[in-house]
Amino acid sequence: MSALVSCEWLRQNLHHQNQVILDASFFLPRQQRNAKAEYQARHIPAALFFDIDEIADLSCPLPHTLPTAEQFSQQIGLLGIDQDTQVIVYDDNHFFASARVWWMFPVYGHDNVKVLNGGLTLWRQLSYPLTDQVYIAMAKSFKAIFQPALFVDLATMVEIQRQGSRQILDARSEDSFHGQRPSHETGLKLGHIPGSLNIPYRHFFDQEDHTLLPINQLLATFSSAGVVLDKPMVTTCGSGVSAALLLLALYELSITKVPLYDGSWAEWGRQGFYQSQL
């Protein structure tokens, strides 16, 4: 079963019963765009804004890390979502955060979530309706149940790396992976987790219509990076966002239950056990 829905499907089902549409647009500082302001200016009708920096563990010094089950339950309930709600999530940045949100829901036991293929970019290209009206949800009760098989913390990642028990797939750009992009964050080293494979997330979507690549091209992308798809994997990236796009691509290949290392390089790159492989 696909994790994607088409723009045409959503256009015909904008007001489907017990469905919530989430705009999860998120931009890196270097993109100099304000996701919340852009949402307020125009978004898909009835969509609510999902801020990955607010629905996050704010006590953690790392960016947009997974919130506790209690916090997730409360904030998701305020978005009008319960256990029976179908969730459709999109963004305006090549699946960059919509895939992350798609991963967060199953981590807390809610599998009825889909990603809009092509996101807001393709929706606009098709001249489908947009609005600046902000919808107010009626709060519901959501019960988050943590699924540890989908989540990897630092201690577990250290053991994975030491034992070589999983293939480590890194979704960052080649220059970040190889330590060629300067870091502007204090204490953050350059490089990658030893033994990891680099599969930049931008290789997974069509550059023109911004949809996820077809199955045969997804297979070729993983294969060219040296990934063995029938062996265990874990995904990582800079801060736990683009790593979810690898999970989305794997899901389309019927490969599920692959965990994501939430702290990713933002955490690993500050640790004393760092080993340079530049």
PDB file of N, CA and C in Angstrom, residues 122-200:
ATOM      1  N   LEU A 122       3.354  21.186  -6.496  1.00  0.00           N
ATOM      2  CA  LEU A 122       2.564  20.632  -7.585  1.00  0.00           C
ATOM      3  C   LEU A 122       1.122  21.106  -7.506  1.00  0.00           C
ATOM      4  N   TRP A 123       0.580  21.241  -6.307  1.00  0.00           N
ATOM      5  CA  TRP A 123      -0.790  21.740  -6.127  1.00  0.00           C
ATOM      6  C   TRP A 123      -0.943  23.104  -6.795  1.00  0.00           C
ATOM      7  N   ARG A 124       0.058  23.960  -6.611  1.00  0.00           N
ATOM      8  CA  ARG A 124       0.013  25.284  -7.256  1.00  0.00           C
ATOM      9  C   ARG A 124       0.168  25.158  -8.762  1.00  0.00           C
ATOM     10  N   GLN A 125       1.055  24.283  -9.218  1.00  0.00           N
ATOM     11  CA  GLN A 125       1.249  24.102 -10.659  1.00  0.00           C
ATOM     12  C   GLN A 125      -0.055  23.680 -11.339  1.00  0.00           C
ATOM     13  N   LEU A 126      -0.879  22.930 -10.625  1.00  0.00           N
ATOM     14  CA  LEU A 126      -2.156  22.463 -11.172  1.00  0.00           C
ATOM     15  C   LEU A 126      -3.280  23.485 -11.012  1.00  0.00           C
ATOM     16  N   SER A 127      -2.937  24.619 -10.410  1.00  0.00           N
ATOM     17  CA  SER A 127      -3.922  25.698 -10.184  1.00  0.00           C
ATOM     18  C   SER A 127      -5.103  25.233  -9.341  1.00  0.00           C
ATOM     19  N   TYR A 128      -4.839  24.372  -8.383  1.00  0.00           N
ATOM     20  CA  TYR A 128      -5.880  23.923  -7.458  1.00  0.00           C
ATOM     21  C   TYR A 128      -6.091  24.996  -6.389  1.00  0.00           C
ATOM     22  N   PRO A 129      -7.226  24.962  -5.698  1.00  0.00           N
ATOM     23  CA  PRO A 129      -7.596  26.076  -4.810  1.00  0.00           C
ATOM     24  C   PRO A 129      -6.647  26.271  -3.624  1.00  0.00           C
ATOM     25  N   LEU A 130      -6.455  27.549  -3.295  1.00  0.00           N
ATOM     26  CA  LEU A 130      -5.683  27.956  -2.133  1.00  0.00           C
ATOM     27  C   LEU A 130      -6.490  28.992  -1.363  1.00  0.00           C
ATOM     28  N   THR A 131      -6.163  29.164  -0.107  1.00  0.00           N
ATOM     29  CA  THR A 131      -6.895  30.119   0.717  1.00  0.00           C
ATOM     30  C   THR A 131      -5.958  30.735   1.742  1.00  0.00           C
ATOM     31  N   ASP A 132      -6.371  31.876   2.297  1.00  0.00           N
ATOM     32  CA  ASP A 132      -5.644  32.455   3.426  1.00  0.00           C
ATOM     33  C   ASP A 132      -6.466  32.338   4.706  1.00  0.00           C
ATOM     34  N   GLN A 133      -7.615  31.668   4.627  1.00  0.00           N
ATOM     35  CA  GLN A 133      -8.467  31.494   5.799  1.00  0.00           C
ATOM     36  C   GLN A 133      -7.896  30.408   6.701  1.00  0.00           C
ATOM     37  N   VAL A 134      -7.695  30.754   7.952  1.00  0.00           N
ATOM     38  CA  VAL A 134      -7.118  29.812   8.913  1.00  0.00           C
ATOM     39  C   VAL A 134      -8.255  29.066   9.620  1.00  0.00           C
ATOM     40  N   TYR A 135      -8.225  27.769   9.479  1.00  0.00           N
ATOM     41  CA  TYR A 135      -9.262  26.913  10.058  1.00  0.00           C
ATOM     42  C   TYR A 135      -8.930  26.617  11.518  1.00  0.00           C
ATOM     43  N   ILE A 136      -9.935  26.668  12.383  1.00  0.00           N
ATOM     44  CA  ILE A 136      -9.771  26.355  13.802  1.00  0.00           C
ATOM     45  C   ILE A 136     -10.354  24.968  14.056  1.00  0.00           C
ATOM     46  N   ALA A 137      -9.535  24.071  14.522  1.00  0.00           N
ATOM     47  CA  ALA A 137      -9.971  22.697  14.739  1.00  0.00           C
ATOM     48  C   ALA A 137     -10.739  22.552  16.042  1.00  0.00           C
ATOM     49  N   MET A 138     -11.619  21.565  16.063  1.00  0.00           N
ATOM     50  CA  MET A 138     -12.295  21.192  17.296  1.00  0.00           C
ATOM     51  C   MET A 138     -11.465  20.104  17.974  1.00  0.00           C
ATOM     52  N   ALA A 139     -11.009  20.377  19.166  1.00  0.00           N
ATOM     53  CA  ALA A 139     -10.092  19.468  19.850  1.00  0.00           C
ATOM     54  C   ALA A 139     -10.716  18.091  20.067  1.00  0.00           C
ATOM     55  N   LYS A 140      -9.870  17.084  19.941  1.00  0.00           N
ATOM     56  CA  LYS A 140     -10.272  15.705  20.199  1.00  0.00           C
ATOM     57  C   LYS A 140      -9.259  15.065  21.146  1.00  0.00           C
ATOM     58  N   SER A 141      -9.538  13.849  21.543  1.00  0.00           N
ATOM     59  CA  SER A 141      -8.645  13.125  22.443  1.00  0.00           C
ATOM     60  C   SER A 141      -7.793  12.152  21.637  1.00  0.00           C
ATOM     61  N   PHE A 142      -6.479  12.328  21.719  1.00  0.00           N
ATOM     62  CA  PHE A 142      -5.546  11.452  21.016  1.00  0.00           C
ATOM     63  C   PHE A 142      -4.672  10.743  22.041  1.00  0.00           C
ATOM     64  N   LYS A 143      -4.488   9.441  21.869  1.00  0.00           N
ATOM     65  CA  LYS A 143      -3.677   8.653  22.781  1.00  0.00           C
ATOM     66  C   LYS A 143      -2.444   8.142  22.053  1.00  0.00           C
ATOM     67  N   ALA A 144      -1.295   8.734  22.347  1.00  0.00           N
ATOM     68  CA  ALA A 144      -0.038   8.329  21.707  1.00  0.00           C
ATOM     69  C   ALA A 144       0.535   7.104  22.406  1.00  0.00           C
ATOM     70  N   ILE A 145       0.884   6.097  21.619  1.00  0.00           N
ATOM     71  CA  ILE A 145       1.495   4.877  22.147  1.00  0.00           C
ATOM     72  C   ILE A 145       2.826   4.675  21.416  1.00  0.00           C
ATOM     73  N   PHE A 146       3.907   4.844  22.134  1.00  0.00           N
ATOM     74  CA  PHE A 146       5.243   4.837  21.541  1.00  0.00           C
ATOM     75  C   PHE A 146       5.588   3.480  20.937  1.00  0.00           C
ATOM     76  N   GLN A 147       6.127   3.523  19.712  1.00  0.00           N
ATOM     77  CA  GLN A 147       6.559   2.324  18.993  1.00  0.00           C
ATOM     78  C   GLN A 147       8.081   2.354  18.869  1.00  0.00           C
ATOM     79  N   PRO A 148       8.799   1.739  19.805  1.00  0.00           N
ATOM     80  CA  PRO A 148      10.262   1.875  19.848  1.00  0.00           C
ATOM     81  C   PRO A 148      10.991   1.327  18.628  1.00  0.00           C
ATOM     82  N   ALA A 149      10.371   0.435  17.859  1.00  0.00           N
ATOM     83  CA  ALA A 149      11.041  -0.148  16.704  1.00  0.00           C
ATOM     84  C   ALA A 149      11.298   0.879  15.606  1.00  0.00           C
ATOM     85  N   LEU A 150      10.619   2.029  15.671  1.00  0.00           N
ATOM     86  CA  LEU A 150      10.762   3.049  14.626  1.00  0.00           C
ATOM     87  C   LEU A 150      11.700   4.183  15.012  1.00  0.00           C
ATOM     88  N   PHE A 151      12.274   4.107  16.196  1.00  0.00           N
ATOM     89  CA  PHE A 151      13.039   5.224  16.753  1.00  0.00           C
ATOM     90  C   PHE A 151      14.389   4.735  17.269  1.00  0.00           C
ATOM     91  N   VAL A 152      15.439   5.491  16.969  1.00  0.00           N
ATOM     92  CA  VAL A 152      16.776   5.173  17.471  1.00  0.00           C
ATOM     93  C   VAL A 152      17.336   6.381  18.213  1.00  0.00           C
ATOM     94  N   ASP A 153      17.827   6.150  19.442  1.00  0.00           N
ATOM     95  CA  ASP A 153      18.470   7.214  20.202  1.00  0.00           C
ATOM     96  C   ASP A 153      19.986   7.089  20.088  1.00  0.00           C
ATOM     97  N   LEU A 154      20.700   7.969  20.745  1.00  0.00           N
ATOM     98  CA  LEU A 154      22.155   8.005  20.616  1.00  0.00           C
ATOM     99  C   LEU A 154      22.805   6.706  21.084  1.00  0.00           C
ATOM    100  N   ALA A 155      22.406   6.213  22.247  1.00  0.00           N
ATOM    101  CA  ALA A 155      23.028   5.001  22.778  1.00  0.00           C
ATOM    102  C   ALA A 155      22.857   3.823  21.825  1.00  0.00           C
ATOM    103  N   THR A 156      21.667   3.705  21.269  1.00  0.00           N
ATOM    104  CA  THR A 156      21.409   2.615  20.322  1.00  0.00           C
ATOM    105  C   THR A 156      22.219   2.813  19.044  1.00  0.00           C
ATOM    106  N   MET A 157      22.333   4.074  18.605  1.00  0.00           N
ATOM    107  CA  MET A 157      23.076   4.341  17.383  1.00  0.00           C
ATOM    108  C   MET A 157      24.552   4.019  17.559  1.00  0.00           C
ATOM    109  N   VAL A 158      25.089   4.295  18.724  1.00  0.00           N
ATOM    110  CA  VAL A 158      26.487   3.953  18.997  1.00  0.00           C
ATOM    111  C   VAL A 158      26.703   2.452  18.842  1.00  0.00           C
ATOM    112  N   GLU A 159      25.780   1.655  19.375  1.00  0.00           N
ATOM    113  CA  GLU A 159      25.907   0.201  19.281  1.00  0.00           C
ATOM    114  C   GLU A 159      25.726  -0.289  17.848  1.00  0.00           C
ATOM    115  N   ILE A 160      24.811   0.321  17.117  1.00  0.00           N
ATOM    116  CA  ILE A 160      24.616  -0.051  15.712  1.00  0.00           C
ATOM    117  C   ILE A 160      25.901   0.185  14.926  1.00  0.00           C
ATOM    118  N   GLN A 161      26.504   1.347  15.163  1.00  0.00           N
ATOM    119  CA  GLN A 161      27.721   1.680  14.426  1.00  0.00           C
ATOM    120  C   GLN A 161      28.881   0.755  14.808  1.00  0.00           C
ATOM    121  N   ARG A 162      29.028   0.474  16.089  1.00  0.00           N
ATOM    122  CA  ARG A 162      30.130  -0.364  16.557  1.00  0.00           C
ATOM    123  C   ARG A 162      29.988  -1.808  16.077  1.00  0.00           C
ATOM    124  N   GLN A 163      28.766  -2.300  16.090  1.00  0.00           N
ATOM    125  CA  GLN A 163      28.532  -3.695  15.734  1.00  0.00           C
ATOM    126  C   GLN A 163      28.301  -3.898  14.244  1.00  0.00           C
ATOM    127  N   GLY A 164      27.987  -2.823  13.530  1.00  0.00           N
ATOM    128  CA  GLY A 164      27.652  -2.952  12.118  1.00  0.00           C
ATOM    129  C   GLY A 164      26.384  -3.739  11.897  1.00  0.00           C
ATOM    130  N   SER A 165      25.445  -3.617  12.835  1.00  0.00           N
ATOM    131  CA  SER A 165      24.226  -4.425  12.794  1.00  0.00           C
ATOM    132  C   SER A 165      23.187  -3.915  11.804  1.00  0.00           C
ATOM    133  N   ARG A 166      23.326  -2.667  11.374  1.00  0.00           N
ATOM    134  CA  ARG A 166      22.407  -2.091  10.394  1.00  0.00           C
ATOM    135  C   ARG A 166      23.186  -1.238   9.404  1.00  0.00           C
ATOM    136  N   GLN A 167      22.704  -1.172   8.177  1.00  0.00           N
ATOM    137  CA  GLN A 167      23.224  -0.212   7.218  1.00  0.00           C
ATOM    138  C   GLN A 167      22.763   1.178   7.646  1.00  0.00           C
ATOM    139  N   ILE A 168      23.677   2.126   7.672  1.00  0.00           N
ATOM    140  CA  ILE A 168      23.359   3.489   8.096  1.00  0.00           C
ATOM    141  C   ILE A 168      23.224   4.351   6.845  1.00  0.00           C
ATOM    142  N   LEU A 169      22.023   4.825   6.565  1.00  0.00           N
ATOM    143  CA  LEU A 169      21.753   5.603   5.364  1.00  0.00           C
ATOM    144  C   LEU A 169      21.648   7.079   5.730  1.00  0.00           C
ATOM    145  N   ASP A 170      22.519   7.890   5.162  1.00  0.00           N
ATOM    146  CA  ASP A 170      22.606   9.313   5.481  1.00  0.00           C
ATOM    147  C   ASP A 170      22.019  10.129   4.333  1.00  0.00           C
ATOM    148  N   ALA A 171      20.978  10.908   4.618  1.00  0.00           N
ATOM    149  CA  ALA A 171      20.242  11.637   3.583  1.00  0.00           C
ATOM    150  C   ALA A 171      20.790  13.018   3.278  1.00  0.00           C
ATOM    151  N   ARG A 172      21.876  13.419   3.899  1.00  0.00           N
ATOM    152  CA  ARG A 172      22.406  14.764   3.669  1.00  0.00           C
ATOM    153  C   ARG A 172      23.044  14.896   2.279  1.00  0.00           C
ATOM    154  N   SER A 173      23.310  16.122   1.907  1.00  0.00           N
ATOM    155  CA  SER A 173      23.989  16.390   0.636  1.00  0.00           C
ATOM    156  C   SER A 173      25.411  15.840   0.683  1.00  0.00           C
ATOM    157  N   GLU A 174      25.990  15.640  -0.492  1.00  0.00           N
ATOM    158  CA  GLU A 174      27.341  15.077  -0.571  1.00  0.00           C
ATOM    159  C   GLU A 174      28.360  15.944   0.154  1.00  0.00           C
ATOM    160  N   ASP A 175      28.255  17.265   0.020  1.00  0.00           N
ATOM    161  CA  ASP A 175      29.258  18.121   0.655  1.00  0.00           C
ATOM    162  C   ASP A 175      29.156  18.093   2.176  1.00  0.00           C
ATOM    163  N   SER A 176      27.946  17.988   2.705  1.00  0.00           N
ATOM    164  CA  SER A 176      27.801  17.857   4.156  1.00  0.00           C
ATOM    165  C   SER A 176      28.334  16.513   4.629  1.00  0.00           C
ATOM    166  N   PHE A 177      27.990  15.462   3.896  1.00  0.00           N
ATOM    167  CA  PHE A 177      28.420  14.107   4.258  1.00  0.00           C
ATOM    168  C   PHE A 177      29.947  14.012   4.301  1.00  0.00           C
ATOM    169  N   HIS A 178      30.613  14.627   3.337  1.00  0.00           N
ATOM    170  CA  HIS A 178      32.068  14.539   3.234  1.00  0.00           C
ATOM    171  C   HIS A 178      32.792  15.660   3.980  1.00  0.00           C
ATOM    172  N   GLY A 179      32.038  16.460   4.744  1.00  0.00           N
ATOM    173  CA  GLY A 179      32.666  17.499   5.545  1.00  0.00           C
ATOM    174  C   GLY A 179      33.188  18.669   4.757  1.00  0.00           C
ATOM    175  N   GLN A 180      32.602  18.923   3.593  1.00  0.00           N
ATOM    176  CA  GLN A 180      33.081  19.998   2.718  1.00  0.00           C
ATOM    177  C   GLN A 180      32.246  21.269   2.846  1.00  0.00           C
ATOM    178  N   ARG A 181      31.135  21.190   3.579  1.00  0.00           N
ATOM    179  CA  ARG A 181      30.315  22.382   3.807  1.00  0.00           C
ATOM    180  C   ARG A 181      30.644  22.919   5.195  1.00  0.00           C
ATOM    181  N   PRO A 182      31.098  24.158   5.309  1.00  0.00           N
ATOM    182  CA  PRO A 182      31.468  24.707   6.624  1.00  0.00           C
ATOM    183  C   PRO A 182      30.293  24.679   7.596  1.00  0.00           C
ATOM    184  N   SER A 183      30.583  24.392   8.851  1.00  0.00           N
ATOM    185  CA  SER A 183      29.564  24.399   9.886  1.00  0.00           C
ATOM    186  C   SER A 183      29.558  25.741  10.598  1.00  0.00           C
ATOM    187  N   HIS A 184      28.366  26.275  10.817  1.00  0.00           N
ATOM    188  CA  HIS A 184      28.238  27.541  11.531  1.00  0.00           C
ATOM    189  C   HIS A 184      27.688  27.312  12.937  1.00  0.00           C
ATOM    190  N   GLU A 185      27.664  26.038  13.361  1.00  0.00           N
ATOM    191  CA  GLU A 185      27.142  25.695  14.679  1.00  0.00           C
ATOM    192  C   GLU A 185      28.299  25.372  15.621  1.00  0.00           C
ATOM    193  N   THR A 186      28.297  25.994  16.765  1.00  0.00           N
ATOM    194  CA  THR A 186      29.367  25.810  17.742  1.00  0.00           C
ATOM    195  C   THR A 186      29.459  24.354  18.190  1.00  0.00           C
ATOM    196  N   GLY A 187      30.655  23.798  18.108  1.00  0.00           N
ATOM    197  CA  GLY A 187      30.883  22.451  18.608  1.00  0.00           C
ATOM    198  C   GLY A 187      30.499  21.341  17.661  1.00  0.00           C
ATOM    199  N   LEU A 188      29.952  21.672  16.512  1.00  0.00           N
ATOM    200  CA  LEU A 188      29.523  20.638  15.568  1.00  0.00           C
ATOM    201  C   LEU A 188      30.657  20.328  14.595  1.00  0.00           C
ATOM    202  N   LYS A 189      31.141  19.098  14.643  1.00  0.00           N
ATOM    203  CA  LYS A 189      32.229  18.681  13.768  1.00  0.00           C
ATOM    204  C   LYS A 189      31.706  18.429  12.354  1.00  0.00           C
ATOM    205  N   LEU A 190      32.623  18.206  11.433  1.00  0.00           N
ATOM    206  CA  LEU A 190      32.261  17.912  10.062  1.00  0.00           C
ATOM    207  C   LEU A 190      32.453  16.429   9.774  1.00  0.00           C
ATOM    208  N   GLY A 191      31.673  15.903   8.854  1.00  0.00           N
ATOM    209  CA  GLY A 191      31.843  14.511   8.450  1.00  0.00           C
ATOM    210  C   GLY A 191      30.573  13.700   8.561  1.00  0.00           C
ATOM    211  N   HIS A 192      30.727  12.413   8.836  1.00  0.00           N
ATOM    212  CA  HIS A 192      29.584  11.516   8.885  1.00  0.00           C
ATOM    213  C   HIS A 192      29.862  10.366   9.840  1.00  0.00           C
ATOM    214  N   ILE A 193      28.829   9.632  10.175  1.00  0.00           N
ATOM    215  CA  ILE A 193      28.977   8.470  11.042  1.00  0.00           C
ATOM    216  C   ILE A 193      29.793   7.420  10.306  1.00  0.00           C
ATOM    217  N   PRO A 194      30.852   6.922  10.900  1.00  0.00           N
ATOM    218  CA  PRO A 194      31.688   5.925  10.217  1.00  0.00           C
ATOM    219  C   PRO A 194      30.884   4.734   9.706  1.00  0.00           C
ATOM    220  N   GLY A 195      31.154   4.371   8.457  1.00  0.00           N
ATOM    221  CA  GLY A 195      30.495   3.222   7.851  1.00  0.00           C
ATOM    222  C   GLY A 195      29.167   3.518   7.191  1.00  0.00           C
ATOM    223  N   SER A 196      28.719   4.770   7.250  1.00  0.00           N
ATOM    224  CA  SER A 196      27.412   5.095   6.679  1.00  0.00           C
ATOM    225  C   SER A 196      27.480   5.280   5.167  1.00  0.00           C
ATOM    226  N   LEU A 197      26.327   5.168   4.526  1.00  0.00           N
ATOM    227  CA  LEU A 197      26.191   5.333   3.082  1.00  0.00           C
ATOM    228  C   LEU A 197      25.456   6.632   2.800  1.00  0.00           C
ATOM    229  N   ASN A 198      25.936   7.395   1.842  1.00  0.00           N
ATOM    230  CA  ASN A 198      25.332   8.679   1.516  1.00  0.00           C
ATOM    231  C   ASN A 198      24.314   8.533   0.390  1.00  0.00           C
ATOM    232  N   ILE A 199      23.052   8.905   0.683  1.00  0.00           N
ATOM    233  CA  ILE A 199      21.984   8.907  -0.321  1.00  0.00           C
ATOM    234  C   ILE A 199      21.235  10.229  -0.180  1.00  0.00           C
ATOM    235  N   PRO A 200      21.696  11.300  -0.802  1.00  0.00           N
ATOM    236  CA  PRO A 200      21.061  12.613  -0.642  1.00  0.00           C
ATOM    237  C   PRO A 200      19.563  12.574  -0.949  1.00  0.00           C
TER     238      PRO A 200
END
